[in-house]
XYZ file of C-alpha atoms in Angstrom:
307
model
C 0.233 0.237 0.131
C 1.621 3.221 -0.756
C 1.993 5.254 2.126
C 2.280 8.794 2.268
C 2.887 10.976 5.568
C 1.341 14.482 6.556
C 3.472 15.837 8.820
C 2.790 18.761 11.388
C 6.246 19.571 12.694
C 4.852 21.768 15.245
C 3.692 18.836 16.919
C 4.557 17.392 20.255
C 5.815 20.830 20.952
C 8.195 21.200 17.893
C 9.803 18.003 18.584
C 8.345 16.214 15.821
C 10.607 18.518 13.335
C 13.479 18.784 15.500
C 13.762 14.835 15.717
C 11.912 14.291 11.946
C 15.211 12.413 10.962
C 15.398 10.206 13.242
C 11.545 9.441 12.944
C 11.470 9.267 9.591
C 14.471 6.527 9.691
C 12.470 4.596 11.908
C 9.544 5.024 9.407
C 11.397 4.073 6.155
C 13.220 0.837 8.053
C 9.260 -0.324 9.021
C 7.418 0.771 6.093
C 9.988 0.803 3.315
C 9.564 3.712 0.466
C 6.902 6.462 1.786
C 5.906 9.989 0.587
C 5.777 12.903 3.131
C 5.363 16.497 3.540
C 4.843 18.826 5.717
C 2.513 21.454 7.104
C 3.178 25.234 7.368
C -0.181 26.638 8.352
C -3.864 26.363 8.778
C -5.581 23.550 6.440
C -1.930 22.898 4.854
C -2.685 19.026 5.748
C -5.752 18.948 4.025
C -4.333 20.315 0.749
C -1.577 17.922 0.610
C -3.388 15.265 2.113
C -5.435 16.256 -0.826
C -3.168 16.227 -3.419
C -1.478 13.027 -1.926
C -4.876 11.046 -2.957
C -4.836 12.556 -6.025
C -1.530 11.147 -7.256
C -2.172 7.682 -6.211
C -0.940 7.243 -2.500
C -3.642 4.637 -0.873
C -2.619 5.244 2.663
C -2.425 8.845 4.627
C -1.110 9.142 7.858
C -1.313 12.225 9.523
C 1.218 12.533 11.942
C 0.247 15.239 14.854
C -2.663 15.819 17.134
C -6.275 16.105 16.276
C -6.264 19.376 14.546
C -3.986 17.677 11.960
C -5.985 14.659 11.756
C -9.279 16.887 11.409
C -7.143 18.552 8.433
C -5.852 15.127 6.579
C -9.500 13.907 7.394
C -10.844 17.080 4.896
C -8.448 15.674 2.395
C -9.974 12.762 1.353
C -12.865 14.964 0.109
C -13.100 17.268 -2.541
C -16.631 18.748 -4.054
C -18.481 17.422 -0.869
C -17.515 13.485 -2.278
C -14.479 11.093 -1.117
C -11.897 11.225 -3.521
C -11.252 7.545 -3.223
C -13.822 5.712 -0.800
C -11.216 2.566 -1.035
C -8.279 5.377 0.490
C -7.346 4.609 4.431
C -6.503 6.824 6.701
C -3.699 6.096 9.036
C -2.268 7.896 12.832
C 0.972 8.652 14.012
C -0.319 10.310 17.487
C 2.059 13.521 18.095
C -0.200 16.185 19.995
C -0.561 17.276 23.157
C -4.711 16.504 23.516
C -4.775 12.968 21.900
C -8.392 12.184 22.017
C -8.652 10.765 18.911
C -6.185 7.644 19.495
C -8.292 7.463 23.314
C -10.987 5.817 21.498
C -9.422 2.982 20.486
C -6.553 2.985 23.223
C -3.390 3.569 21.151
C -0.808 4.376 22.978
C 2.016 7.251 21.597
C 4.858 5.278 21.099
C 6.104 5.280 17.266
C 6.666 1.494 17.756
C 2.891 0.840 18.131
C 1.990 3.513 15.413
C 4.162 1.662 13.013
C 3.108 -2.020 14.160
C -0.850 -0.890 13.081
C 0.165 0.895 9.822
C 2.171 -2.405 8.829
C -0.539 -4.672 9.208
C -3.806 -5.049 6.467
C -6.445 -4.760 9.067
C -8.799 -1.426 8.407
C -12.141 -1.264 9.221
C -15.205 1.610 7.863
C -14.852 4.818 9.213
C -17.749 7.274 9.774
C -16.898 11.145 8.767
C -18.705 14.220 10.370
C -19.921 16.743 7.760
C -20.398 20.250 9.217
C -22.088 23.254 7.323
C -21.389 26.439 9.375
C -20.643 29.889 9.427
C -17.031 30.508 9.193
C -14.684 33.230 11.031
C -15.142 35.542 8.094
C -19.416 35.557 8.444
C -19.344 33.136 5.352
C -20.572 29.749 4.993
C -18.647 26.702 4.762
C -18.144 23.183 4.892
C -15.416 21.340 6.796
C -15.127 17.802 8.191
C -14.341 16.171 11.179
C -13.060 12.584 12.530
C -13.740 12.875 16.161
C -15.969 15.452 17.602
C -17.625 18.718 16.654
C -18.869 21.037 19.513
C -20.446 24.293 20.563
C -20.663 26.206 23.815
C -18.153 26.804 26.868
C -15.796 24.007 24.601
C -15.365 26.754 22.044
C -14.032 29.028 24.577
C -11.858 26.563 26.513
C -10.055 25.561 22.702
C -9.286 29.618 22.388
C -7.822 29.043 25.519
C -5.842 26.347 25.315
C -4.496 27.208 21.431
C -3.707 31.079 22.476
C -1.312 29.614 25.335
C 1.557 27.407 25.572
C 0.834 23.711 25.808
C 4.668 23.116 27.349
C 3.134 21.893 30.267
C 1.810 19.070 28.538
C -2.137 18.442 26.872
C -4.142 17.886 30.327
C -3.055 20.597 32.384
C -3.045 23.026 29.462
C -6.914 21.725 29.013
C -7.659 21.611 32.437
C -6.651 25.394 32.891
C -8.149 26.468 29.673
C -11.511 25.261 30.982
C -11.329 26.910 34.189
C -10.622 30.320 32.500
C -13.483 29.547 29.997
C -15.998 28.626 32.479
C -14.756 32.327 34.299
C -15.677 33.960 30.833
C -18.671 31.389 29.626
C -22.875 32.238 30.213
C -24.854 30.096 29.237
C -26.185 30.401 25.628
C -30.031 29.371 24.150
C -30.186 27.673 21.041
C -32.626 25.715 18.830
C -31.632 21.843 18.189
C -33.215 19.491 15.789
C -32.253 16.357 15.069
C -33.213 14.123 11.708
C -34.819 16.885 10.953
C -37.534 16.603 13.926
C -39.008 19.162 15.829
C -37.002 22.339 17.219
C -36.281 22.724 20.709
C -34.795 25.549 22.324
C -32.456 25.178 25.295
C -29.965 26.854 27.387
C -26.598 25.101 27.160
C -22.893 25.263 28.660
C -22.092 22.707 25.648
C -23.046 20.512 23.093
C -20.970 17.503 21.669
C -21.860 16.012 18.731
C -19.480 12.950 18.848
C -18.368 10.363 16.402
C -15.118 9.369 18.624
C -15.339 9.485 22.409
C -13.170 11.884 23.908
C -12.459 15.433 23.933
C -10.840 18.191 25.706
C -8.023 16.555 26.678
C -9.467 13.063 28.092
C -12.839 14.128 29.167
C -14.886 11.147 28.538
C -17.799 13.143 26.777
C -19.489 10.323 24.665
C -18.793 6.596 26.155
C -20.442 5.097 23.840
C -19.740 6.165 20.444
C -18.450 4.289 18.138
C -17.335 5.238 14.638
C -18.337 2.654 12.352
C -22.086 2.732 13.981
C -23.425 5.338 11.207
C -24.682 7.515 13.972
C -23.299 10.872 16.029
C -24.122 10.190 19.994
C -24.606 13.585 20.951
C -24.320 14.783 24.555
C -26.091 18.102 25.688
C -24.914 20.040 28.959
C -26.789 22.479 30.742
C -26.383 24.192 33.988
C -22.901 24.019 34.686
C -20.861 26.414 35.905
C -16.778 26.955 37.419
C -18.167 25.131 40.561
C -19.602 21.928 39.273
C -16.373 21.570 37.055
C -14.580 22.067 40.360
C -16.375 19.905 42.741
C -17.409 17.059 39.864
C -14.782 17.229 36.977
C -13.974 13.234 37.708
C -17.256 12.575 36.113
C -15.925 14.227 32.994
C -13.332 11.925 33.203
C -14.330 8.778 33.929
C -17.952 9.144 31.637
C -20.351 9.463 35.040
C -21.969 12.681 33.998
C -23.911 10.774 31.861
C -25.954 10.281 35.209
C -26.459 14.049 36.301
C -29.266 16.074 36.056
C -27.777 18.782 33.794
C -26.998 16.038 30.907
C -28.668 14.704 28.468
C -28.051 12.305 25.161
C -29.375 11.499 21.940
C -28.507 9.598 18.863
C -28.810 11.016 15.176
C -27.723 11.538 11.531
C -28.250 15.236 11.659
C -28.163 17.886 13.796
C -29.453 21.404 13.077
C -28.849 24.402 15.429
C -29.441 27.831 15.183
C -28.743 30.303 17.757
C -31.290 32.946 19.153
C -31.519 36.278 17.967
C -28.203 38.444 19.211
C -26.546 35.439 20.414
C -23.344 34.858 18.981
C -22.496 30.927 19.896
C -19.330 29.286 18.848
C -17.787 25.917 17.102
C -15.194 23.785 18.460
C -14.289 21.282 15.405
C -11.383 18.692 16.656
C -9.657 21.013 19.182
C -10.205 24.021 16.427
C -12.234 26.995 16.577
C -13.367 27.433 12.381
C -16.551 29.599 13.060
C -19.771 29.738 14.547
C -23.722 28.689 14.331
C -26.094 28.266 12.447
C -24.705 24.722 11.594
C -25.872 21.835 10.267
C -23.924 18.266 11.294
C -24.219 15.466 9.178
C -22.489 12.019 9.835
C -21.440 10.225 6.324
C -21.742 6.504 7.432
C -18.540 4.461 6.382
C -17.130 7.531 4.219
C -13.446 6.300 4.360
C -11.410 3.568 6.073
C -9.177 3.950 9.208
C -6.179 2.049 10.009
C -6.561 0.247 13.517
């Protein structure tokens, strides 16, 4: 299988770029000949991955964190369709958050990643499509591999992305969550699942999940499966800073699903609109590309995943 690595040299706090000669040599010994390209800015990974697929590469590997994986997933699509539905997505996790890998129990070491890439085992992989308003106020479409959410999670993502992650992903997200909850006030939104009736809710956050984790280990959707054809949607309402401080353990072990302020549903599409005068921002696999209104649509088995 012709393999191409999309490398974020800034991942792992810059260690991926600094150690690339060593990493690349180990990849070559394990996989044989491979192509690779380095990202330099926003959505570079999508462009590089798209070109690699069009050049005939069959396995495209994201080398970086959840944001890199998100961009590489976007590169599998052009004009609303998968360029090659048989192309395979792989991951060498090098990020600070690492939420996507947690769903599968993958470790961070390079040896286990290469063993996974050497194997022939793949499985169908659902991909989320997001139609939304970008930060320039224009309609845009993006795809996501793990989780798209809105509400306080976007405020937290902005805090995390604007700060240093030198002390590690978990600390960065906990500190970002504390700062985000101080700034955030509940937003009123209208939700409609699978074209059903609209419901107006006050929300702390809504997570539309393909995978199970976000926020560097928050177990937001404990029963999500990446090939079952359904989003697992978790709705948090009425949570504030004191709840996180006193009950954060439940967010990390999944017991939050039993709390009074948590609701869950499953669907193929979710439409979300802000009430007039509300700006509600999105967090998409750890990035903050825009705001509501949005429609999220699951594409079952859109591509394949190296597992």
